[in-house]
Short mmCIF file of C-alpha atoms and ligand atoms in Angstrom, two decimals:
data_model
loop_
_atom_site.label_atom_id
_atom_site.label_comp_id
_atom_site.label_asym_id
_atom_site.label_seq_id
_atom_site.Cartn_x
_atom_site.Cartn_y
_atom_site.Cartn_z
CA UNK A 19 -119.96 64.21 7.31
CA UNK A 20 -121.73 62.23 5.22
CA UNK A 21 -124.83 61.04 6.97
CA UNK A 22 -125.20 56.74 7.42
CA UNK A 23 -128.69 55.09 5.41
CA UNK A 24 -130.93 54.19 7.66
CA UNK A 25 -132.65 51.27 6.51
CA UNK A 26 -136.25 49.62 7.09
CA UNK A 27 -134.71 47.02 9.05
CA UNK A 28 -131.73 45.51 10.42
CA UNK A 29 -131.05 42.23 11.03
CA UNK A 30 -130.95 41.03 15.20
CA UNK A 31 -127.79 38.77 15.85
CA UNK A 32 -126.76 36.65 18.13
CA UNK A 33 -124.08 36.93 20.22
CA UNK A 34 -120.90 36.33 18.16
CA UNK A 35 -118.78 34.80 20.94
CA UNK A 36 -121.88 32.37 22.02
CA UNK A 37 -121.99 31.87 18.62
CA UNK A 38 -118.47 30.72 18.29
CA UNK A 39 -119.31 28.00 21.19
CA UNK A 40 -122.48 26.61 19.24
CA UNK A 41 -120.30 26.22 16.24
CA UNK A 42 -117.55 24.45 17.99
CA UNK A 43 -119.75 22.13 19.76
CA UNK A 44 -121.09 21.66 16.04
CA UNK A 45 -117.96 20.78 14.24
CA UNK A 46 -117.05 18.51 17.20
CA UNK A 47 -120.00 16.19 16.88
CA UNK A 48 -119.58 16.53 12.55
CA UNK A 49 -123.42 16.00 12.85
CA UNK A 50 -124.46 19.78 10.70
CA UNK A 51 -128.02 18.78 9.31
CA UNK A 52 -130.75 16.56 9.17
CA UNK A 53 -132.56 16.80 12.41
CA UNK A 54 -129.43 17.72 14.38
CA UNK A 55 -129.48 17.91 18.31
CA UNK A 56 -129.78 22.14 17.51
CA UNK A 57 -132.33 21.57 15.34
CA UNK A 58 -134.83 19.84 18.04
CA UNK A 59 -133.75 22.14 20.88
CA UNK A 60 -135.08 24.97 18.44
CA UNK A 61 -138.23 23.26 17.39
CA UNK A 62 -138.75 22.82 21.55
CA UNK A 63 -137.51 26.35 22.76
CA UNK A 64 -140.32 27.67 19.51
CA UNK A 65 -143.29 25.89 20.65
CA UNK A 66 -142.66 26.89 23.75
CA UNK A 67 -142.05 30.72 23.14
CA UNK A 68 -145.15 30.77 20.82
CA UNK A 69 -147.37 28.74 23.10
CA UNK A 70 -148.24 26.30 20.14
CA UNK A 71 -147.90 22.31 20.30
CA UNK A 72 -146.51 21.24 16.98
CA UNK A 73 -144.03 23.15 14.78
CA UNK A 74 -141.31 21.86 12.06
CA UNK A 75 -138.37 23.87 10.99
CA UNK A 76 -137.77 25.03 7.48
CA UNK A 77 -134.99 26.64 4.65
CA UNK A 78 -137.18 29.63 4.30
CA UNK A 79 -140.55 31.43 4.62
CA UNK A 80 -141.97 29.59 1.70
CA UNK A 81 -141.71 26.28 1.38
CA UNK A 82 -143.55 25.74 4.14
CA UNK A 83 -146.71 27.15 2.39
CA UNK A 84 -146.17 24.91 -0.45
CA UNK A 85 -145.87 22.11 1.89
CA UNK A 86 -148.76 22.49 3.81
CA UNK A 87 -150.38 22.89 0.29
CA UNK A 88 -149.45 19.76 -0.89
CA UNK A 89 -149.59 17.90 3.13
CA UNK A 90 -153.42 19.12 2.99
CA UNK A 91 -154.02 18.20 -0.90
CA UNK A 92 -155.62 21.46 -1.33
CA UNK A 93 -156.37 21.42 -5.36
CA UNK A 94 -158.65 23.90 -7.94
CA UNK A 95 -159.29 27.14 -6.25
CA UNK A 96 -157.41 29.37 -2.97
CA UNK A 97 -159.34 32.72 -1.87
CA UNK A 98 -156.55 34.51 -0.86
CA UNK A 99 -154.94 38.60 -0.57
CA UNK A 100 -153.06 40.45 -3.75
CA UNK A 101 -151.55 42.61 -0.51
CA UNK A 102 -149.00 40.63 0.93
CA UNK A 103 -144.87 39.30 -0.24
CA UNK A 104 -145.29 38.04 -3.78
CA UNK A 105 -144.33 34.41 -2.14
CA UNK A 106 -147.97 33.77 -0.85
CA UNK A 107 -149.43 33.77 -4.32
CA UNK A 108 -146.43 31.97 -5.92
CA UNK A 109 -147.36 28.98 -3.37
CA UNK A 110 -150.07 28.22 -5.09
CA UNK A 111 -148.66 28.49 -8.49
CA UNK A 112 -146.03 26.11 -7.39
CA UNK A 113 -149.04 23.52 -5.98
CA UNK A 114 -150.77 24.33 -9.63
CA UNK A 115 -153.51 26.03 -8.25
CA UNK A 116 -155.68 29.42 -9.40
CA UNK A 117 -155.26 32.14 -6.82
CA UNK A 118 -158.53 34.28 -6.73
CA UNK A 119 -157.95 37.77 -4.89
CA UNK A 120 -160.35 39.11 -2.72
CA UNK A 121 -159.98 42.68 -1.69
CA UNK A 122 -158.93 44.07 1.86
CA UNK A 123 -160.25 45.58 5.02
CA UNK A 124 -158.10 48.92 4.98
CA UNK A 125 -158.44 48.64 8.88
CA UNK A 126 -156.21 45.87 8.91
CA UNK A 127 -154.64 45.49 5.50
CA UNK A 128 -156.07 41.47 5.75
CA UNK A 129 -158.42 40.18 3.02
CA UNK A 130 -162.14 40.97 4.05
CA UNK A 131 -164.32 38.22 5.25
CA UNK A 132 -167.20 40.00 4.07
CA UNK A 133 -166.12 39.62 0.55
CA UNK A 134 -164.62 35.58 0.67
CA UNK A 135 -167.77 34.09 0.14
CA UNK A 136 -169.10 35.76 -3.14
CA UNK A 137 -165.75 34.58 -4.42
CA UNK A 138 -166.46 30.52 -3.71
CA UNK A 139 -167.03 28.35 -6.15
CA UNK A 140 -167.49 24.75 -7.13
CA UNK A 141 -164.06 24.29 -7.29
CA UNK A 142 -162.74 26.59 -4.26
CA UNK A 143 -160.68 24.19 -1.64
CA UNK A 144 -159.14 26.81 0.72
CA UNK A 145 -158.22 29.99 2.18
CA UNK A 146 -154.99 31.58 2.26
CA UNK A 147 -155.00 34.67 3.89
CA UNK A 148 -151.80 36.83 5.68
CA UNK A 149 -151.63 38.43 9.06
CA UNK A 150 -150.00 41.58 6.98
CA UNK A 151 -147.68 43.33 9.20
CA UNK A 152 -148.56 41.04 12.00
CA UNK A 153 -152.07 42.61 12.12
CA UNK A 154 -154.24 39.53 12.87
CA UNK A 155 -156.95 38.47 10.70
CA UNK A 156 -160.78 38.22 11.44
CA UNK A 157 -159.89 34.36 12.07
CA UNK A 158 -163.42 33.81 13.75
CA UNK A 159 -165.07 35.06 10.19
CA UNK A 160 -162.66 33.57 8.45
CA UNK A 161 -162.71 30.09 9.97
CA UNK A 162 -167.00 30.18 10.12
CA UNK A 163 -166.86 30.42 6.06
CA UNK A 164 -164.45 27.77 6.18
CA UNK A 165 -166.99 25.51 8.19
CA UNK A 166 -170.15 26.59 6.50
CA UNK A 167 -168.27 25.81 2.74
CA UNK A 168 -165.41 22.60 3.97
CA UNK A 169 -163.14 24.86 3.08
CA UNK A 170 -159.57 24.14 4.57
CA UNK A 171 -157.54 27.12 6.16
CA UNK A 172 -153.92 27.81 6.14
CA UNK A 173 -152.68 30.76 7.49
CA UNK A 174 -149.46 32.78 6.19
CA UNK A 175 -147.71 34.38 9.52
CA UNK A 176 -144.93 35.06 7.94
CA UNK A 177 -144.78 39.07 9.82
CA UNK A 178 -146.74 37.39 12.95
CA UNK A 179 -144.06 36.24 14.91
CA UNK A 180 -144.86 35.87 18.67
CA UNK A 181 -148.53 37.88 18.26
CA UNK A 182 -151.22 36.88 20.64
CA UNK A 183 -154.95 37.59 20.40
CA UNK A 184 -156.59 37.49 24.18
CA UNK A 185 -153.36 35.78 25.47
CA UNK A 186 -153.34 33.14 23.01
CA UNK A 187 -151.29 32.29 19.92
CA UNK A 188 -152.29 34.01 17.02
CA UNK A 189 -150.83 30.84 15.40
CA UNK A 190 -153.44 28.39 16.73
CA UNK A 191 -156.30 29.90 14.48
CA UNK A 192 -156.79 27.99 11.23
CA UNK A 193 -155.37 24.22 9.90
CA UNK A 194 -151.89 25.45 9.83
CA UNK A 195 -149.87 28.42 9.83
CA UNK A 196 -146.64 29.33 8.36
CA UNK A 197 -143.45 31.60 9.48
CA UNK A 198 -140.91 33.24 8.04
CA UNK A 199 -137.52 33.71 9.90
CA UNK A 200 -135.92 35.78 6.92
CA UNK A 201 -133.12 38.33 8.29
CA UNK A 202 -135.52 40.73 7.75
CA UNK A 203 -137.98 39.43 10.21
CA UNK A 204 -138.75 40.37 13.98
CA UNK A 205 -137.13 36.54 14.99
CA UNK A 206 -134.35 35.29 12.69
CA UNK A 207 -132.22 32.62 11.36
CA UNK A 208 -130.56 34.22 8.54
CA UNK A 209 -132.84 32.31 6.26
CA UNK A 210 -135.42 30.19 7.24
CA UNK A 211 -139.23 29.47 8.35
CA UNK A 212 -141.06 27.08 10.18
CA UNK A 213 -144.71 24.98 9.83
CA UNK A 214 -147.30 25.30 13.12
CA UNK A 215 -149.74 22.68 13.04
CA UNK A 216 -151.83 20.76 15.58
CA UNK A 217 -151.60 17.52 15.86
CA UNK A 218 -148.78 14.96 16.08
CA UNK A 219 -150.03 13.19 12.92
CA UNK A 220 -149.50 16.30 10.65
CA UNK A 221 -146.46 16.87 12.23
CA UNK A 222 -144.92 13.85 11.32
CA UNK A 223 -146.50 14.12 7.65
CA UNK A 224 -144.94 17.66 7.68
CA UNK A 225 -141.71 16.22 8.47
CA UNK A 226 -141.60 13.51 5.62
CA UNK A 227 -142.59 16.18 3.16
CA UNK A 228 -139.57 18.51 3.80
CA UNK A 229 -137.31 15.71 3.66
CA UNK A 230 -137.93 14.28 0.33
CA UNK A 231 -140.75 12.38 1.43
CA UNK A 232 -138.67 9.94 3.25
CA UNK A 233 -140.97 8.03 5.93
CA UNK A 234 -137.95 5.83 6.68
CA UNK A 235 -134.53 4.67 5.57
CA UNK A 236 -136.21 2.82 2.74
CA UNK A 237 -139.89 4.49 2.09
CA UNK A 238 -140.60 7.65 -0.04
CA UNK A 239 -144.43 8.43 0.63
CA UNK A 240 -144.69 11.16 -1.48
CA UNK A 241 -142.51 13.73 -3.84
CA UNK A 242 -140.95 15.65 -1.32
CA UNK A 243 -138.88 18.76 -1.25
CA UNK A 244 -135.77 19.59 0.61
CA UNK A 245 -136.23 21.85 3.07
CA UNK A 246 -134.12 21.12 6.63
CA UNK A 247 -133.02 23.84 8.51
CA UNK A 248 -129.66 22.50 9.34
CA UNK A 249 -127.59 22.83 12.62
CA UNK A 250 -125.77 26.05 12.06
CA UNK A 251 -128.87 28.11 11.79
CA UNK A 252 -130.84 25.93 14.30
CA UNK A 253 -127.92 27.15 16.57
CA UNK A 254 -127.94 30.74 15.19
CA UNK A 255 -131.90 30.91 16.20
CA UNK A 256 -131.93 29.22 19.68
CA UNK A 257 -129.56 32.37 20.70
CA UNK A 258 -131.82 34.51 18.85
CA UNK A 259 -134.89 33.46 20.86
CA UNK A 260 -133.20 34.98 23.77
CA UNK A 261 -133.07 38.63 22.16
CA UNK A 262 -136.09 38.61 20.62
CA UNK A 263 -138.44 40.03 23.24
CA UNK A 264 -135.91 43.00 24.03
CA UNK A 265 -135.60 43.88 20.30
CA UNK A 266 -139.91 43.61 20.07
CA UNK A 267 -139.72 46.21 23.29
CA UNK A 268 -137.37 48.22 21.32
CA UNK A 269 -139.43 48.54 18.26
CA UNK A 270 -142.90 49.03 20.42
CA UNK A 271 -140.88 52.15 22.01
CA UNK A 272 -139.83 53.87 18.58
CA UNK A 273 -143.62 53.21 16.93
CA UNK A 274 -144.55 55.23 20.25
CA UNK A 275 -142.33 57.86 18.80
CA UNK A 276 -143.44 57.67 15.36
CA UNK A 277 -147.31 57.64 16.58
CA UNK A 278 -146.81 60.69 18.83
CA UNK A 279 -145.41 63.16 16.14
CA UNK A 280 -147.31 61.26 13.22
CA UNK A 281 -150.76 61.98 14.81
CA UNK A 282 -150.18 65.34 14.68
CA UNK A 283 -149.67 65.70 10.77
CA UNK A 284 -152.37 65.94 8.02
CA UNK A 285 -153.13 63.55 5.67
CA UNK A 286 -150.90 60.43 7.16
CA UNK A 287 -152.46 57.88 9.19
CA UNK A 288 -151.00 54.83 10.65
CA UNK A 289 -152.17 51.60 12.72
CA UNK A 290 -152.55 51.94 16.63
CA UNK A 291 -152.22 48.91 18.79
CA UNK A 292 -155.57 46.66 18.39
CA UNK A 293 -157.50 45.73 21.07
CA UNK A 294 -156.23 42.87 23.09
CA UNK A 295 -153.55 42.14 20.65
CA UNK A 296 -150.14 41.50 21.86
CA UNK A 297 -147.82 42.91 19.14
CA UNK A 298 -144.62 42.52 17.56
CA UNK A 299 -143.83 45.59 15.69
CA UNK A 300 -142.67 44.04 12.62
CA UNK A 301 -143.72 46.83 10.70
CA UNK A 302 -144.46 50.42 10.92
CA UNK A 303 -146.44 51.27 7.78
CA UNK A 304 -147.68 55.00 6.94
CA UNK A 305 -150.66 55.62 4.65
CA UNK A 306 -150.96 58.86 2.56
CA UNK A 307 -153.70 60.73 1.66
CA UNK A 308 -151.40 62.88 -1.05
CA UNK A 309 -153.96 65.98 -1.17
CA UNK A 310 -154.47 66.12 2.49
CA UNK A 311 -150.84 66.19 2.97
CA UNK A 312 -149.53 67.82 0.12
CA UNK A 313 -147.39 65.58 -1.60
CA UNK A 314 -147.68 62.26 -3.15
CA UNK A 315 -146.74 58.88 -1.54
CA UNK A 316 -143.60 58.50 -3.99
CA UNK A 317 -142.45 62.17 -3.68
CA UNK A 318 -142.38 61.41 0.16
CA UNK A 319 -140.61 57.68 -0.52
CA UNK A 320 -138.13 59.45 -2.93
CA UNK A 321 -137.20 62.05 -0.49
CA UNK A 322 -136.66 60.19 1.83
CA UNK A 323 -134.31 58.17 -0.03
CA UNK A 324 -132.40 61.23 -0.78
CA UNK A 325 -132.25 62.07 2.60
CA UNK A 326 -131.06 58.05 3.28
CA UNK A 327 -134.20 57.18 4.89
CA UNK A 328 -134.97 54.36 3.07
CA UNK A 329 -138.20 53.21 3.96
CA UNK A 330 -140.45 50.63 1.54
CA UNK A 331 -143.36 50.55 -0.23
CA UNK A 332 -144.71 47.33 1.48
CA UNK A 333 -147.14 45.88 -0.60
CA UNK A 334 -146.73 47.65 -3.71
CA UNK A 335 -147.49 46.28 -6.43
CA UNK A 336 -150.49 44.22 -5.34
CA UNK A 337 -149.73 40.52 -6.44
CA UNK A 338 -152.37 40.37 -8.78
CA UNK A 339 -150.42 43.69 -10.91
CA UNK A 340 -147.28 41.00 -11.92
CA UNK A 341 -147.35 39.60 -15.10
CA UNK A 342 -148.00 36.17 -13.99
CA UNK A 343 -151.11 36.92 -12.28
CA UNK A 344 -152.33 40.02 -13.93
CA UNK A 345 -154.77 38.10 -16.77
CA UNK A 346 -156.87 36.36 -13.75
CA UNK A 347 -160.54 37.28 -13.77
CA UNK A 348 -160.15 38.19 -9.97
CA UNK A 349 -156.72 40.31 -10.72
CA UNK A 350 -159.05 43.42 -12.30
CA UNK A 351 -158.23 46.28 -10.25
CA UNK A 352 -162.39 47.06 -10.26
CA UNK A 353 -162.09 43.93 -7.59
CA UNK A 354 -159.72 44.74 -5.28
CA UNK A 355 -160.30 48.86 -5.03
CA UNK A 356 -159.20 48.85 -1.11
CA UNK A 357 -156.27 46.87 -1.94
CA UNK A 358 -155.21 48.60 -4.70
CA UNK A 359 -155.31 52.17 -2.99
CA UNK A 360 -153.50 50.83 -0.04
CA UNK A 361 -150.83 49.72 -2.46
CA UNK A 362 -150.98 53.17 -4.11
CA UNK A 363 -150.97 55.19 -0.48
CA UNK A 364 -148.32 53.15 1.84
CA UNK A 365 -145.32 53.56 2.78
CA UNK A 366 -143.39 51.46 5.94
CA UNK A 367 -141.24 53.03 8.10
CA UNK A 368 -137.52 52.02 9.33
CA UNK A 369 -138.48 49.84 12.28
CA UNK A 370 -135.94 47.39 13.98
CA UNK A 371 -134.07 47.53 17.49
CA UNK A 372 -131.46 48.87 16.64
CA UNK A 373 -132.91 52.69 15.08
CA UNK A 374 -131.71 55.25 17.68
CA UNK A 375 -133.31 58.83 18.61
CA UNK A 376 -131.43 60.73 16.46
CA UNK A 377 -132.33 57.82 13.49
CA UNK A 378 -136.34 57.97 14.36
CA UNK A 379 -135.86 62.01 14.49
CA UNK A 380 -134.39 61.98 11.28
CA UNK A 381 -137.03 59.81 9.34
CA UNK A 382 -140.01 61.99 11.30
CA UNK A 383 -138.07 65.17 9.78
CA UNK A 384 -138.56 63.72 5.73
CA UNK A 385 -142.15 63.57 6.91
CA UNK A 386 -142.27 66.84 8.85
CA UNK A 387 -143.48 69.23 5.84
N1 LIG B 419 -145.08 35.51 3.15
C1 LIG B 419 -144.96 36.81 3.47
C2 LIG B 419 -146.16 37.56 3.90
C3 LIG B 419 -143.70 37.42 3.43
O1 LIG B 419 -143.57 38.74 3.74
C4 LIG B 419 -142.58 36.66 3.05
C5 LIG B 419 -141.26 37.29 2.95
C6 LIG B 419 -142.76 35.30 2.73
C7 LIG B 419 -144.03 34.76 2.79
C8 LIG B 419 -141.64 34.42 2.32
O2 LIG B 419 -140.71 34.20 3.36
P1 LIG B 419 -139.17 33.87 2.99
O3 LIG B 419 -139.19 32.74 1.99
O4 LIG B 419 -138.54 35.14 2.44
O5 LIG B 419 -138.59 33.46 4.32
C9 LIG B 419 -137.87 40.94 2.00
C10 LIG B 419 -137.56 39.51 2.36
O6 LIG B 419 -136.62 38.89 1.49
C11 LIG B 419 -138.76 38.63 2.49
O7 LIG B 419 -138.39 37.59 3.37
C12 LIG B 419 -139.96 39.35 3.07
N2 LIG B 419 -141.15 38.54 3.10
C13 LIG B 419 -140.23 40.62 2.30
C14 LIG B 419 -141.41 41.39 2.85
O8 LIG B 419 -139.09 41.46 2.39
P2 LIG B 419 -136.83 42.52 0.21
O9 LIG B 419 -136.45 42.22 -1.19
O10 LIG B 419 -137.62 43.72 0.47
O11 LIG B 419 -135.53 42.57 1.16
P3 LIG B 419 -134.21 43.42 1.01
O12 LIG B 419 -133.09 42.49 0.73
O13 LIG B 419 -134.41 44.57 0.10
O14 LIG B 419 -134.01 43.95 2.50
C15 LIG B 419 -134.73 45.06 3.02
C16 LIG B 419 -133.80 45.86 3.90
O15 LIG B 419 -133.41 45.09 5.02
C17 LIG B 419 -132.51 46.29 3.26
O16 LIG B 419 -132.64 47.55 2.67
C18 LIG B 419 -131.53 46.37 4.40
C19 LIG B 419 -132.07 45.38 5.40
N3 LIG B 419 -131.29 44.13 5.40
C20 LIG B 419 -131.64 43.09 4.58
C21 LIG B 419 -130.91 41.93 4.58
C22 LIG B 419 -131.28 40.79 3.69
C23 LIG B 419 -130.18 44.04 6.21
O17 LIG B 419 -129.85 45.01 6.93
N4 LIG B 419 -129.46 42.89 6.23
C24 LIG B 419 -129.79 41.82 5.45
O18 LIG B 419 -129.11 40.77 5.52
O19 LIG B 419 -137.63 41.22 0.68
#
C-alpha cells in the first residue's frame, strides 16, 4: 500500500458543525467584515489567552509588520536577522528602509545582542528581530541597546504564539510585536495575523492604519492599507482558541519522542526546552553536523522526501542570499557565519497535533542510519 506523506504540518480546524452555527449566525446578521461582532469577541478572547492588553486583528502575518513600521515612523536603518520567513526583511523594503543583518546566536537561532551594536549607525532607527521557532530572544539585551541608542523595538512573533518567559507574555517585551495566524501556524485562521501593542493610543492608531487610514466616516489620517480580518475567519479563530492548548500538548508529547531517540544519534542536535520558558512547539528543527553523522543535511532532507517524510529546510536560504538583498554590505556571508551554517545544517521536523506513533516512528527511521 502506498504509504500517505507526512507533512511538516497540518493545519488545526475547528469544529465543522460549530462552524456551520458561526456561519449561520453570520449570514443572518449580513454584517461579514469591518469590525464585525466576531471580530471583537476574537480580539477579547486573544488578549486574554496571551495575557497582553492591546491587540488588533489582521489579513496575514505581514502587514502587521509593515504597519507597525509605518504607525512608529521608523525610517533609514533596521538591525534585524537574515534567519527567519523572507516576510520580515520584505517589511522593511515595503516601508523603504535598508535592512542590515546581524548574525545569530546558534543557541537560539535569534540575532545576537552581542553583535547589534557594532552594526548602529547614524542613521539606524530600530530593531527587528524574530523569536525563530518560538525560541525567545535575549529581549533584556536587546531592549538595553535600544535604550542606550533611542532605538525603537518591534518584535516579529510570528512562530511565538502563546510563549511565556517566567509566566509572562513573551509578547509584552519590546514596542510592539507581531503574529502570524497562517494555516501553518500553532493558532490559526486560515490566513491571518494580529498587532500586540501597549497602550490604547497605539491601538487606536493601529486600527486607522489597517483600515485605510480612516479615523472617521470623513477623515483619512494617513495612507493606509487594507488589512481587516473579516467575520468568517474571526469566527473560524474564536473556535480555534479552544483547541489550541490540546494541539500545543500534542506537539510537546511527539518532540519528547523525537528528543528521546534523537539524543542518542551522532552528529544531530536539536533544541531542549529553555529554562523557564513556556513553549509552543511550533517547530521541531534538527541541526546536522554531516561528518559526524555521515551524510549531508540534503541527502537526509532528500531521503526523507523519498520516503514521504517531508520535512523543511527552515531558514534556508538566509534572507540576505535572495537577489533583492544579496548586494547589501551587511548580506556578505563573512558577516553572518553562524547564520549561514545554521542555514546550511537544519532541517525541521513534521510537528503538528495531528502526527501519530507510527508517523513520528517513521520520520525517526529516515534519520535512524
Ligand atoms: N514572519 C515570520 C517569522 C514568518 O515565519 C512568517 C510566515 C511571516 C512573518 C509572515 O506571516 P504570514 O503573512 O504568512 O501570515 C509557510 C507559510 O506560508 C508562512 O506563513 C510561514 N511564515 C512560513 C515559515 O511557512 P511555506 O511556503 O513553507 O508553506 P507551504 O504552503 O509549503 O506549507 C508547508 C506545509 O504545510 C505543506 O507541505 C503542507 C502543510 N499545509 C500547508 C497549507 C498552506 C497544509 O497541510 N495545509 C495548508 O493549507 O510557507
Amino acid at each position: 500500500m502506498d504509504k500517505k506523506i507526512i507533512t511538516v504540518t497540518s493545519p488545526l480546524l475547528p469544529d465543522l458543525g460549530e462552524f456551520n452555527e458561526c456561519l449561520k449566525e453570520i449570514w443572518d446578521s449580513k454584517w461579514i467584515t469591518n469590525n464585525g461582532s466576531f471580530h471583537k469577541k476574537l480580539e477579547a478572547a486573544l488578549c486574554k489567552y496571551l495575557k497582553v492588553s492591546y491587540i488588533s486583528l489582521f489579513t496575514n502575518g505581514t502587514l502587521p509588520l509593515i504597519t507597525a513600521l509605518q504607525a512608529m515612523h521608523i525610517t533609514g536603518e533596521v538591525i534585524t536577522t537574515p534567519y527567519s520567513f523572507v516576510a520580515t526583511t520584505h517589511a522593511l523594503w515595503w516601508n523603504g528602509i535598508k535592512p542590515v543583518f546581524v548574525d545569530i546566536d546558534p543557541n537560539t537561532c535569534d540575532i545576537d545582542p552581542n553583535k547589534i551594536e557594532s552594526a548602529i549607525t547614524p542613521r539606524t532607527t530600530a530593531i527587528l528581530p524574530v523569536h525563530v521557532y518560538g525560541k525567545p530572544c535575549d529581549t533584556k539585551s536587546i531592549q538595553d541597546i535600544a535604550d542606550k541608542y533611542g532605538l525603537k523595538v518591534l518584535y516579529d512573533a510570528a512562530h511565538a504564539f502563546g510563549v511565556e518567559v517566567n509566566g509572562e507574555s513573551i509578547l509584552k517585551a519590546g514596542d510592539m510585536s507581531t503574529l502570524s495566524f497562517h494555516a501553518t501556524k500553532v493558532f490559526n485562521t486560515v490566513e491571518g495575523g494580529a498587532l500586540v501593542m501597549h497602550d490604547e493610543k497605539t491601538k487606536k492608531r493601529i486600527d486607522y492604519l489597517k483600515n485605510f487610514g480612516f479615523a472617521s466616516e470623513t477623515e483619512v489620517v494617513a495612507p493606509g492599507i487594507n488589512s481587516k480580518m473579516d467575520e468568517i475567519r474571526s469566527a473560524y479563530g474564536l473556535l480555534n482558541l479552544k483547541l489550541v492548548d490540546g494541539a500545543i500538548a500534542s506537539r510537546k508529547k511527539f518532540a519528547e519522542v523525537y528528543r528521546k531517540v534523537l539524543r542518542n544519534i551522532n552528529g544531530i542536535s536539536f533544541f531542549d526546552d529553555m529554562q523557564g520558558v513556556k513553549s509552543n512547539y511550533s517547530y521541531f528543527p534538527i541541526f546536522i553536523d554531516a561528518e559526524k553523522y555521515g551524510i549531508t543535511r540534503d541527502e537526509l532532507y532528500l531521503k526523507m522526501k523519498e520516503k514521504k517524510v517531508w520535512g523543511r529546510r527552515y531558514f534556508y536560504p538566509l534572507i540576505s542570499n535572495f537577489s533583492t538583498y544579496r548586494g547589501l554590505e551587511s548580506a556578505n556571508p563573512s558577516n553572518l557565519p553562524e547564520a549561514t551554517k545554521i542555514a546550511d545544517c537544519v532541517i525541521c521536523l513534521p510537528m503538528h497535533h495531528l502526527l501519530s506513533e507510527e508517523d513520528v516512528t517513521r520520520v525517526l527511521d529516515c534519520i535512524i542510519l
